[in-house]
Tab-separated table of C-alpha atoms in Angstrom:
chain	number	residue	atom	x	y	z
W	1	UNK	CA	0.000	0.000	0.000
W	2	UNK	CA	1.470	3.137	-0.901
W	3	UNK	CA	1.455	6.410	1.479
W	4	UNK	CA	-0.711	8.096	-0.951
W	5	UNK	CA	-3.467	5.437	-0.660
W	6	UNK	CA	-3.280	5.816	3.135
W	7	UNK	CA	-3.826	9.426	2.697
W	8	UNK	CA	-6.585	9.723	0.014
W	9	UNK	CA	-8.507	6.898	2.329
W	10	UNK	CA	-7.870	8.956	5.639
W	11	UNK	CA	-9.003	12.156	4.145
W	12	UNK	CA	-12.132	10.353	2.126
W	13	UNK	CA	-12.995	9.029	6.110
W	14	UNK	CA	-12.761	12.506	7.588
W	15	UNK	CA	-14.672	13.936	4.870
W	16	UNK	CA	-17.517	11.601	5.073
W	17	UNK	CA	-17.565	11.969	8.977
W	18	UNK	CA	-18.701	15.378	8.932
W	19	UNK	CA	-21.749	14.840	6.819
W	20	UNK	CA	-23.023	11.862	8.544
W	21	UNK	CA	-25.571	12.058	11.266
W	22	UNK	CA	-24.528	8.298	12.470
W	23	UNK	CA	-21.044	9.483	12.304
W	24	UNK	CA	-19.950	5.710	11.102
W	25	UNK	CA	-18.765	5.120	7.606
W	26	UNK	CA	-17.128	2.333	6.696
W	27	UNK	CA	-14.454	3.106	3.183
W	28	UNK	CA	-12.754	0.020	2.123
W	29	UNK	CA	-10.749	1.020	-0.376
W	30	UNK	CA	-8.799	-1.724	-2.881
W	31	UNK	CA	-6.099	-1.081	-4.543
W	32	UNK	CA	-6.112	-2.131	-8.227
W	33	UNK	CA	-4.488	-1.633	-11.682
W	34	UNK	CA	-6.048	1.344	-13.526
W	35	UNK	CA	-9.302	0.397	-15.354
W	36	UNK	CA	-10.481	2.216	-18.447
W	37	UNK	CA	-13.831	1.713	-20.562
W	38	UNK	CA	-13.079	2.287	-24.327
W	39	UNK	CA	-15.206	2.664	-27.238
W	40	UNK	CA	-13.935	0.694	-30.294
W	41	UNK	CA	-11.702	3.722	-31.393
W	42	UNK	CA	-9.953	3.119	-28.692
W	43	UNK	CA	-11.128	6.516	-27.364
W	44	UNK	CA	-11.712	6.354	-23.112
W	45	UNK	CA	-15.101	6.753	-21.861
W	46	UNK	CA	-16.640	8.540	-18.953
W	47	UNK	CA	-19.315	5.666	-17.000
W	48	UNK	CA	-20.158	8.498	-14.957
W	49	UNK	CA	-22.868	10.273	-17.160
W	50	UNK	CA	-25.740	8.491	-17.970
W	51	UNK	CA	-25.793	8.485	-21.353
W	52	UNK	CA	-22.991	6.358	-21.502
W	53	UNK	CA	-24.515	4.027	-18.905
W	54	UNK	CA	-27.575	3.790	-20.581
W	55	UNK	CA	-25.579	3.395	-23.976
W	56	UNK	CA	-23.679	0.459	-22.336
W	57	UNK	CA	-26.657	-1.386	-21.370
W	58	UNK	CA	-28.433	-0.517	-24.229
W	59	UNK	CA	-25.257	-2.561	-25.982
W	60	UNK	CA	-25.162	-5.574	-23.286
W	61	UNK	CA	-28.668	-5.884	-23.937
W	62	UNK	CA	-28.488	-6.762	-27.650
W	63	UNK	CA	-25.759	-9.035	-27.418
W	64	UNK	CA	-28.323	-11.341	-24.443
W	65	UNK	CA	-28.688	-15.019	-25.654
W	66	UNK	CA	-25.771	-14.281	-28.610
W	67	UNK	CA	-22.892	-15.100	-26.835
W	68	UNK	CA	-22.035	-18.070	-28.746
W	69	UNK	CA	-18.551	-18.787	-27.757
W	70	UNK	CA	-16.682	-16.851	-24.649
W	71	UNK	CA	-13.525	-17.400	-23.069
W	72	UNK	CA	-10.508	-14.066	-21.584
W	73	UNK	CA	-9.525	-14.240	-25.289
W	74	UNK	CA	-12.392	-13.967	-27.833
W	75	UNK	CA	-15.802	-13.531	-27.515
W	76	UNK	CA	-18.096	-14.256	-30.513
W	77	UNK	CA	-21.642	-12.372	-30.858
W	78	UNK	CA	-23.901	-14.517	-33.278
W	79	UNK	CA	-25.665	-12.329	-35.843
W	80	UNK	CA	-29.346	-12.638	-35.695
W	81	UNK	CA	-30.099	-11.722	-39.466
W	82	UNK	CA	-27.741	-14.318	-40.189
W	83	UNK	CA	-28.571	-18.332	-40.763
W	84	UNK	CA	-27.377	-20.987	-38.323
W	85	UNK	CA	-25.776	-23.425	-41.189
W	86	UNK	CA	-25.848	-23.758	-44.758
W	87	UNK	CA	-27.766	-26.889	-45.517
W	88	UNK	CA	-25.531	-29.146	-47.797
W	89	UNK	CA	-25.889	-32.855	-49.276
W	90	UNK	CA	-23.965	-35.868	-48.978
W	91	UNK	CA	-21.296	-34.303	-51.132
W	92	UNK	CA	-20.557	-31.215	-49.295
W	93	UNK	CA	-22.825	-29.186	-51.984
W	94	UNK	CA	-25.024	-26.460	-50.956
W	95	UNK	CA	-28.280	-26.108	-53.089
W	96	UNK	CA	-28.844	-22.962	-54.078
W	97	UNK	CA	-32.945	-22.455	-55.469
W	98	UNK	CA	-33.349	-20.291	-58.379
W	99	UNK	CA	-35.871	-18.084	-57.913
W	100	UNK	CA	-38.592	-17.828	-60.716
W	101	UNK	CA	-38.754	-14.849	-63.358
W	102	UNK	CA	-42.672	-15.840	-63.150
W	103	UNK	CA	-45.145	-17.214	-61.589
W	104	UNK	CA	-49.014	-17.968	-62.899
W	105	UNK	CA	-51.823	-20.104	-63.035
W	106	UNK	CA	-55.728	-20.402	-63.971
W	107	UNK	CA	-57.797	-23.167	-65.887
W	108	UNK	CA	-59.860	-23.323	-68.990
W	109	UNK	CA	-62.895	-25.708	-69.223
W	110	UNK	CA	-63.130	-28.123	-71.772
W	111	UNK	CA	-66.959	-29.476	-73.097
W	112	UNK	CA	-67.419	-32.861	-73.651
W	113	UNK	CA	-66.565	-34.378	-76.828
W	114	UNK	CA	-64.572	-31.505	-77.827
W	115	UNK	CA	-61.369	-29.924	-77.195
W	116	UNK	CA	-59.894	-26.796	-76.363
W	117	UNK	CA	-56.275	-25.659	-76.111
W	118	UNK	CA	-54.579	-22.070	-74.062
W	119	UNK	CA	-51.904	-20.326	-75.190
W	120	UNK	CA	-50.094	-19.006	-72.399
W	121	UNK	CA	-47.363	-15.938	-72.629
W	122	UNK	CA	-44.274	-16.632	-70.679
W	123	UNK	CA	-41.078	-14.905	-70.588
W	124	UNK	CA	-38.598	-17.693	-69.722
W	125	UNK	CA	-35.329	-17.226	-70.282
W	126	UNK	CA	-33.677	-20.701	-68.786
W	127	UNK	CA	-36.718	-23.204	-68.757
W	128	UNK	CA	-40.290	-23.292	-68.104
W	129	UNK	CA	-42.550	-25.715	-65.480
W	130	UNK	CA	-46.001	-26.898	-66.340
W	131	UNK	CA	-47.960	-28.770	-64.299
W	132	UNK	CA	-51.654	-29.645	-65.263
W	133	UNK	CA	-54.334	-31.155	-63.195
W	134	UNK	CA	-57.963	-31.878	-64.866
W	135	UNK	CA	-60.928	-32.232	-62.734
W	136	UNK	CA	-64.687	-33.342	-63.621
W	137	UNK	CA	-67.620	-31.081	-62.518
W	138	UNK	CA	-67.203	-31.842	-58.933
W	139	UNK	CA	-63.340	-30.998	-59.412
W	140	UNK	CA	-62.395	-34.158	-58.490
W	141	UNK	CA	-59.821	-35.847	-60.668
W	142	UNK	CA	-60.963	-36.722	-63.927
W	143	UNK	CA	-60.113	-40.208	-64.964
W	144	UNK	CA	-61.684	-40.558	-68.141
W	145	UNK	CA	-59.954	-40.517	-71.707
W	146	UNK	CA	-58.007	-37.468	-72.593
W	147	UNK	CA	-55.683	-36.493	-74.374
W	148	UNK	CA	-52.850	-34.038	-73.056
W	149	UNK	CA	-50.668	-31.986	-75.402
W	150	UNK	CA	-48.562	-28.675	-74.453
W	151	UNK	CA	-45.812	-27.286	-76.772
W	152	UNK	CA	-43.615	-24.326	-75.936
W	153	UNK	CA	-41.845	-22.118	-78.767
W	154	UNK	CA	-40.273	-18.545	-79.304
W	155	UNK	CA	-41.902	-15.748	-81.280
W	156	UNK	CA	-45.508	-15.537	-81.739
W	157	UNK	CA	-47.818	-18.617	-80.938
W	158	UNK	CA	-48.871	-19.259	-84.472
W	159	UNK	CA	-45.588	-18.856	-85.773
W	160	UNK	CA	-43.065	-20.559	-83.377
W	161	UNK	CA	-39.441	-20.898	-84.454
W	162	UNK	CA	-38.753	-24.009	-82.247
W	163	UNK	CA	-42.147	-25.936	-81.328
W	164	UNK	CA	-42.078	-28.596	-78.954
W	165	UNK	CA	-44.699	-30.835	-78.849
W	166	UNK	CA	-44.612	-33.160	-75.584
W	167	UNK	CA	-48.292	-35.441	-75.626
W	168	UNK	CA	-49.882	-38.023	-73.475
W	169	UNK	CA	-52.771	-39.655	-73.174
W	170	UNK	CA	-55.016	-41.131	-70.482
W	171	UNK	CA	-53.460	-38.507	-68.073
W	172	UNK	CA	-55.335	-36.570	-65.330
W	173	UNK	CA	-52.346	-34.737	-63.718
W	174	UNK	CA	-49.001	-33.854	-65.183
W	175	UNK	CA	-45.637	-32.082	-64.642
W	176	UNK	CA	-43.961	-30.609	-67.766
W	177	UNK	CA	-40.854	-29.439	-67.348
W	178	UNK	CA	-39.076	-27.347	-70.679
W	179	UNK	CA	-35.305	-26.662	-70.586
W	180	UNK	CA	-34.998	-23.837	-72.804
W	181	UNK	CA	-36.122	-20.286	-73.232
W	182	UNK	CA	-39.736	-19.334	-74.634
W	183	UNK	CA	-41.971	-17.091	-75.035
W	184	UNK	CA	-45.374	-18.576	-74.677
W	185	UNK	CA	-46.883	-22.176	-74.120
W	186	UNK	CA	-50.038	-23.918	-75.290
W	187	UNK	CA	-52.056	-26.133	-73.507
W	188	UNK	CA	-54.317	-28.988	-75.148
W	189	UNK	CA	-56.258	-31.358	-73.928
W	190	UNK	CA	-58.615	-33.495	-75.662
W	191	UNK	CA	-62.441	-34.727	-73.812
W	192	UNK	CA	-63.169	-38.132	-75.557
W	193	UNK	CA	-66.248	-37.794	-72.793
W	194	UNK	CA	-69.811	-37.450	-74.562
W	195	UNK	CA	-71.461	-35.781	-71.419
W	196	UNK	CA	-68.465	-34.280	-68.681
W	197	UNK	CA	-66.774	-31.176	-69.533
W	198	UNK	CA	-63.388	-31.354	-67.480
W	199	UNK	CA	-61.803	-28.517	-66.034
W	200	UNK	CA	-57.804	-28.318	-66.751
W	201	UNK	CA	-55.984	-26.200	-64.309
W	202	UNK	CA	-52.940	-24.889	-65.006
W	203	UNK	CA	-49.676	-23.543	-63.193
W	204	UNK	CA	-46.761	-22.264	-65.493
W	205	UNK	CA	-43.608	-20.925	-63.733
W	206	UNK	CA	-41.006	-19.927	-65.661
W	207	UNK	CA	-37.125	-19.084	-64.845
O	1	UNK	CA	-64.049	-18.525	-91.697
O	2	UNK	CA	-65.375	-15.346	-89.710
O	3	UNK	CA	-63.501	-13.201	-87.876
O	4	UNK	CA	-64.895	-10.703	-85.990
O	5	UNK	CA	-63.710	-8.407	-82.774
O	6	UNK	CA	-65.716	-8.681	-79.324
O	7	UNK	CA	-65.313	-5.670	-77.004
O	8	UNK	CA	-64.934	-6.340	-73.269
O	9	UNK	CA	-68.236	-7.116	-71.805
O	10	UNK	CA	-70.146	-7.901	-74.923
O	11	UNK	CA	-71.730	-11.132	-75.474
O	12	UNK	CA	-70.843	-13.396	-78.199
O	13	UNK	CA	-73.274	-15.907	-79.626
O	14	UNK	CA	-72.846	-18.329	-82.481
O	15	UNK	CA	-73.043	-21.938	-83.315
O	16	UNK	CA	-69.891	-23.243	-84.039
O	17	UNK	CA	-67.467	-26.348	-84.800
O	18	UNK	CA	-64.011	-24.344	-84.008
O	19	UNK	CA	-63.844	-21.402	-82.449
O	20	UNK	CA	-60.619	-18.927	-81.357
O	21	UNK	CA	-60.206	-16.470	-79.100
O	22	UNK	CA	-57.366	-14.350	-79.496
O	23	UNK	CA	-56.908	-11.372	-76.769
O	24	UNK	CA	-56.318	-7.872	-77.667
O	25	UNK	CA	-53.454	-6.101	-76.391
O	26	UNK	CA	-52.484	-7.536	-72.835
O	27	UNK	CA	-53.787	-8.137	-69.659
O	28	UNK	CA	-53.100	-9.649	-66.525
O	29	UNK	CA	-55.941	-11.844	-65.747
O	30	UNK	CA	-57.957	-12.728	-68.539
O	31	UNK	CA	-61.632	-13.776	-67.755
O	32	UNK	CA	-63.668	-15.465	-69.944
O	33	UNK	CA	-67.448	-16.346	-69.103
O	34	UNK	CA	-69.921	-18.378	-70.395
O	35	UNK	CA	-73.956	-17.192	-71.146
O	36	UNK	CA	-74.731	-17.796	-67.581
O	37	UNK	CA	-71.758	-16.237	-65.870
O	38	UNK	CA	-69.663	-19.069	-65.009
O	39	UNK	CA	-65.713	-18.597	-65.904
O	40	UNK	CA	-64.330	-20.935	-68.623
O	41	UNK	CA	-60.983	-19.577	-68.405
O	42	UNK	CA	-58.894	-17.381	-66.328
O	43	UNK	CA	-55.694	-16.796	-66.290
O	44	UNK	CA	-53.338	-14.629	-68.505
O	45	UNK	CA	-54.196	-16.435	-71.681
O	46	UNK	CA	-53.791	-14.824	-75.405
O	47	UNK	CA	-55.481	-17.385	-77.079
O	48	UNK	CA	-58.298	-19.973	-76.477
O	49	UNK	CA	-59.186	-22.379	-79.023
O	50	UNK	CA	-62.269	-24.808	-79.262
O	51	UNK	CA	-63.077	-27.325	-81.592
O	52	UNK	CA	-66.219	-29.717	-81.270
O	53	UNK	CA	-67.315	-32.707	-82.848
O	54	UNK	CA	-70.223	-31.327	-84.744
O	55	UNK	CA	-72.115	-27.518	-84.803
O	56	UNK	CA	-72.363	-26.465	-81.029
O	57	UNK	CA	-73.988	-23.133	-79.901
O	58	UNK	CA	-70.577	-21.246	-77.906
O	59	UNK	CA	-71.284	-18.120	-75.924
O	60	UNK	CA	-69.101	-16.343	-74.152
O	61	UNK	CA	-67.984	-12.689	-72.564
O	62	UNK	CA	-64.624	-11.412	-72.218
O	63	UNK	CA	-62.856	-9.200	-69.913
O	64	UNK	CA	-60.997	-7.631	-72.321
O	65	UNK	CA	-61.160	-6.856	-75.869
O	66	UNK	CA	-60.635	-10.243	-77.773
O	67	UNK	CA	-60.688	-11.103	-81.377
O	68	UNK	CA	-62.778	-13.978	-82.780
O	69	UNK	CA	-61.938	-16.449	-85.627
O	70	UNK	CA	-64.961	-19.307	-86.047
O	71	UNK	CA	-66.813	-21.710	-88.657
């Protein structure tokens, strides 16, 4: 203990003394390195006023429950707008989805023994998704004869550069998926049926 | 062959073996009705093509401005 300590805490005591009714105060006094609060400048900072106070609880508060790792040396503070892990497969790879250009959907009816065809404008520029679903009048699945066509091309619907016809029959549901750019798609579908219409529903998304 | 434009909201009558419907200019959701209201086809659709087996009476109103090909 050095003989300024014993002085500062002497005169502290006397000081205190004369303002206190009890006249017993109790100053324990520890001696310690210097301590200084920095901001990450490096620049020292007063505790004293209460803005900084508030400031520094302000900032222990949004680090609660994001102390991931903590030991004298490093602390880590996990982001919150940030992901816990990148999901990857067997192989290491992450999968990345592509978001589509496009999304759309709607139906066309189709009376019986007849049939009807959409032509759809798309803007894909990588490959298109088609997925079909025909229903009867109760819109449940239609299992009855038809016959399922859709053909994508480029340019104008009645003139396509690069048609391409994909066609099944005795389907009720279908996924139809085009690997190249277009500009519109066409729908068929044929209703062998002499007394249901069917209802084809529709969902083209496009990348 | 007839062909024939149908301005949004007007009704279209005609009997019929093939039919096409071919929008005008663009729109977003293309509606297509039959006589007594119900929707044949939504969606954004430029063309709409029927063909029946023999002479059918087709009605229909539009949305939009569409232009009609038919026997």
């Amino acid at each position: 203990m050095s003989s300024e300590y014993h002085a500062i805490k002497r005169a502290v005591r006397e000081a205190l003394k004369q303002h206190s009714q009890e006249d017993v105060i109790n100053v324990n006094l520890v001696e310690t390195e210097s301590m200084k609060i920095a901001d990450s400048a490096g620049n020292i900072i007063n505790p004293a006023t209460r803005e900084n106070q508030e400031s520094m609880v302000a900032s222990l508060q949004s680090i609660d429950g994001k102390i991931t790792t903590c030991d004298t040396d490093d602390v880590v503070i996990k982001d919150s707008t940030k992901t816990n892990a990148l999901e990857v497969d067997s192989y290491g790879r992450a999968a990345v989805a592509k978001k589509p250009a496009t999304e759309q959907s709607g139906y066309f009816d189709v009376l019986q023994n007849s049939s009807a065809s959409a032509t759809i404008t798309v803007n894909a520029k990588e490959r298109v998704s088609v997925w079909i679903r025909c229903t009867d009048g109760a819109r449940a699945g239609y299992t009855g004869r038809l016959i399922f066509m859709t053909e994508v091309g480029v340019g104008l619907p009645s003139v396509w550069a690069n048609p391409a016809p994909i066609k099944r029959n005795f389907v009720s549901a279908l996924q139809v998926e085009f690997s190249f750019a277009t500009s519109g798609i066409r729908i068929f579908v044929k209703n062998y049926h002499s007394s249901i219409p069917v209802r084809v529903e529709w969902r083209v998304v496009a990348w | 062959m007839v062909t024939q434009t149908v301005a949004a909201g007007e009704t279209f009558t005609a009997t019929v073996i093939y039919i096409k419907i071919k929008v005008i200019g663009s729109a977003d959701v293309v509606e297509i009705k039959d006589a007594e209201g119900n929707v044949i086809a939504t969606g954004k659709i430029t063309e709409l093509e029927y063909e029946f087996a023999e002479p059918t009476e087709f009605s229909f109103i539009a949305n939009v401005d569409v232009e009609v090909t038919y026997e």
